[in-house]
Amino acid sequence: MNKCERCQKREASIIVTGDGQEQLCVSCFNDRLSKDLGVQLESMPEEIVVNDHSKTRRKFVVQQRLYPNGLFLEATEDIEYGYQFAVHGEIDCNQEELFQKLVEKVKHGVHKQFTKVGKFLNGQTYHSIIGDEVVGRIDHDERRSSEPMIVIDGQPYTWEQLGEMVKSYEGFQLQIKFFDMTDDVE
Ligand SMILES: [Zn+2]
């Protein structure tokens, strides 16, 4: 990964194109947008720690991203293919309230469990869907680029594993609807 062209310290994760091209870290990108838009980013906690449905502690790293169309806050769990939540506010929004909204979204999101682990008589484990409903996130499968990775309950399921779980609903109807990361899934 390349270093940020401004601070030369942090990893560049955003490519800004305009007159030429610049690779920036999130912090320098925010600084730049902050000046361009005349918005001051307030400091906020860098981590959120909550207990999930099974009282397991889950730690999230908070990231602020300023864009011309608003402020985005993301909470990403500190494990691979963990939970991830995001909220969006207007440029002039109350940033403290937006952060609280993110905290509430994280708490609400880890509160409900959609899948559970069971065991066959031969000791082999299997996963099943608990309440006729699944809410999750579509991620990228590093190993098999032809298939998505579906993250449910803060853990990854391959397309095939999801298919196994869905098999018990044979004969049922199915509704698939996609939501932006900043939308609320009811
Ligand atoms: Zn930088």
PDB file of N, CA and C in Angstrom, residues 51-54 83 85 105-115 130-135 152-154 185-186:
ATOM      1  N   ASN A  51     -21.518  -5.140  23.995  1.00  0.00           N
ATOM      2  CA  ASN A  51     -21.761  -6.574  24.128  1.00  0.00           C
ATOM      3  C   ASN A  51     -22.828  -6.984  23.127  1.00  0.00           C
ATOM      4  N   ASP A  52     -22.621  -8.114  22.467  1.00  0.00           N
ATOM      5  CA  ASP A  52     -23.612  -8.551  21.481  1.00  0.00           C
ATOM      6  C   ASP A  52     -24.690  -9.414  22.136  1.00  0.00           C
ATOM      7  N   HIS A  53     -25.518 -10.043  21.317  1.00  0.00           N
ATOM      8  CA  HIS A  53     -26.638 -10.867  21.780  1.00  0.00           C
ATOM      9  C   HIS A  53     -26.225 -11.975  22.729  1.00  0.00           C
ATOM     10  N   SER A  54     -24.967 -12.441  22.622  1.00  0.00           N
ATOM     11  CA  SER A  54     -24.539 -13.534  23.499  1.00  0.00           C
ATOM     12  C   SER A  54     -23.569 -13.026  24.563  1.00  0.00           C
ATOM     13  N   TYR A  83     -18.719  -7.319  12.146  1.00  0.00           N
ATOM     14  CA  TYR A  83     -19.818  -6.384  11.933  1.00  0.00           C
ATOM     15  C   TYR A  83     -19.281  -5.057  11.383  1.00  0.00           C
ATOM     16  N   PHE A  85     -20.996  -0.930  10.629  1.00  0.00           N
ATOM     17  CA  PHE A  85     -22.173  -0.065  10.607  1.00  0.00           C
ATOM     18  C   PHE A  85     -21.769   1.326  10.150  1.00  0.00           C
ATOM     19  N   LYS A 105     -26.853   2.558  16.543  1.00  0.00           N
ATOM     20  CA  LYS A 105     -26.959   1.621  15.424  1.00  0.00           C
ATOM     21  C   LYS A 105     -26.110   0.377  15.671  1.00  0.00           C
ATOM     22  N   VAL A 106     -24.940   0.580  16.251  1.00  0.00           N
ATOM     23  CA  VAL A 106     -24.067  -0.555  16.585  1.00  0.00           C
ATOM     24  C   VAL A 106     -24.755  -1.439  17.631  1.00  0.00           C
ATOM     25  N   LYS A 107     -25.258  -0.799  18.693  1.00  0.00           N
ATOM     26  CA  LYS A 107     -25.917  -1.559  19.775  1.00  0.00           C
ATOM     27  C   LYS A 107     -27.100  -2.347  19.235  1.00  0.00           C
ATOM     28  N   HIS A 108     -27.911  -1.678  18.452  1.00  0.00           N
ATOM     29  CA  HIS A 108     -29.101  -2.312  17.890  1.00  0.00           C
ATOM     30  C   HIS A 108     -28.698  -3.451  16.939  1.00  0.00           C
ATOM     31  N   GLY A 109     -27.632  -3.198  16.171  1.00  0.00           N
ATOM     32  CA  GLY A 109     -27.205  -4.167  15.164  1.00  0.00           C
ATOM     33  C   GLY A 109     -26.636  -5.455  15.720  1.00  0.00           C
ATOM     34  N   VAL A 110     -26.008  -5.390  16.885  1.00  0.00           N
ATOM     35  CA  VAL A 110     -25.401  -6.607  17.452  1.00  0.00           C
ATOM     36  C   VAL A 110     -26.348  -7.302  18.428  1.00  0.00           C
ATOM     37  N   HIS A 111     -27.502  -6.656  18.677  1.00  0.00           N
ATOM     38  CA  HIS A 111     -28.434  -7.148  19.679  1.00  0.00           C
ATOM     39  C   HIS A 111     -29.189  -8.391  19.217  1.00  0.00           C
ATOM     40  N   LYS A 112     -29.516  -8.413  17.927  1.00  0.00           N
ATOM     41  CA  LYS A 112     -30.344  -9.503  17.423  1.00  0.00           C
ATOM     42  C   LYS A 112     -29.507 -10.562  16.703  1.00  0.00           C
ATOM     43  N   GLN A 113     -29.793 -11.805  16.998  1.00  0.00           N
ATOM     44  CA  GLN A 113     -29.063 -12.917  16.394  1.00  0.00           C
ATOM     45  C   GLN A 113     -29.923 -13.548  15.304  1.00  0.00           C
ATOM     46  N   PHE A 114     -29.330 -13.805  14.162  1.00  0.00           N
ATOM     47  CA  PHE A 114     -30.105 -14.351  13.043  1.00  0.00           C
ATOM     48  C   PHE A 114     -29.778 -15.809  12.728  1.00  0.00           C
ATOM     49  N   THR A 115     -28.584 -16.235  13.129  1.00  0.00           N
ATOM     50  CA  THR A 115     -28.208 -17.617  12.846  1.00  0.00           C
ATOM     51  C   THR A 115     -27.755 -18.303  14.139  1.00  0.00           C
ATOM     52  N   ILE A 130     -32.520 -18.543  12.469  1.00  0.00           N
ATOM     53  CA  ILE A 130     -33.377 -18.647  13.647  1.00  0.00           C
ATOM     54  C   ILE A 130     -34.826 -18.207  13.402  1.00  0.00           C
ATOM     55  N   GLY A 131     -35.016 -16.993  12.920  1.00  0.00           N
ATOM     56  CA  GLY A 131     -36.390 -16.474  12.924  1.00  0.00           C
ATOM     57  C   GLY A 131     -36.952 -16.081  11.574  1.00  0.00           C
ATOM     58  N   ASP A 132     -36.784 -16.904  10.575  1.00  0.00           N
ATOM     59  CA  ASP A 132     -37.323 -16.644   9.233  1.00  0.00           C
ATOM     60  C   ASP A 132     -36.834 -15.328   8.640  1.00  0.00           C
ATOM     61  N   GLU A 133     -35.705 -14.831   9.113  1.00  0.00           N
ATOM     62  CA  GLU A 133     -35.222 -13.533   8.631  1.00  0.00           C
ATOM     63  C   GLU A 133     -33.706 -13.464   8.794  1.00  0.00           C
ATOM     64  N   VAL A 134     -33.060 -12.846   7.833  1.00  0.00           N
ATOM     65  CA  VAL A 134     -31.616 -12.651   7.939  1.00  0.00           C
ATOM     66  C   VAL A 134     -31.267 -11.231   7.537  1.00  0.00           C
ATOM     67  N   VAL A 135     -30.497 -10.556   8.367  1.00  0.00           N
ATOM     68  CA  VAL A 135     -29.972  -9.242   7.999  1.00  0.00           C
ATOM     69  C   VAL A 135     -28.461  -9.367   8.025  1.00  0.00           C
ATOM     70  N   ILE A 152     -23.121 -12.300   8.497  1.00  0.00           N
ATOM     71  CA  ILE A 152     -24.320 -12.307   9.344  1.00  0.00           C
ATOM     72  C   ILE A 152     -23.865 -12.548  10.780  1.00  0.00           C
ATOM     73  N   ASP A 153     -24.442 -11.808  11.716  1.00  0.00           N
ATOM     74  CA  ASP A 153     -24.056 -11.929  13.125  1.00  0.00           C
ATOM     75  C   ASP A 153     -22.550 -11.710  13.318  1.00  0.00           C
ATOM     76  N   GLY A 154     -21.953 -10.868  12.505  1.00  0.00           N
ATOM     77  CA  GLY A 154     -20.535 -10.574  12.651  1.00  0.00           C
ATOM     78  C   GLY A 154     -19.636 -11.740  12.301  1.00  0.00           C
ATOM     79  N   VAL A 185     -32.150  -0.852   8.441  1.00  0.00           N
ATOM     80  CA  VAL A 185     -32.917  -2.023   8.017  1.00  0.00           C
ATOM     81  C   VAL A 185     -33.894  -2.340   9.133  1.00  0.00           C
ATOM     82  N   GLU A 186     -35.170  -2.228   8.851  1.00  0.00           N
ATOM     83  CA  GLU A 186     -36.184  -2.468   9.898  1.00  0.00           C
ATOM     84  C   GLU A 186     -36.443  -3.951  10.086  1.00  0.00           C
TER      85      GLU A 186
END
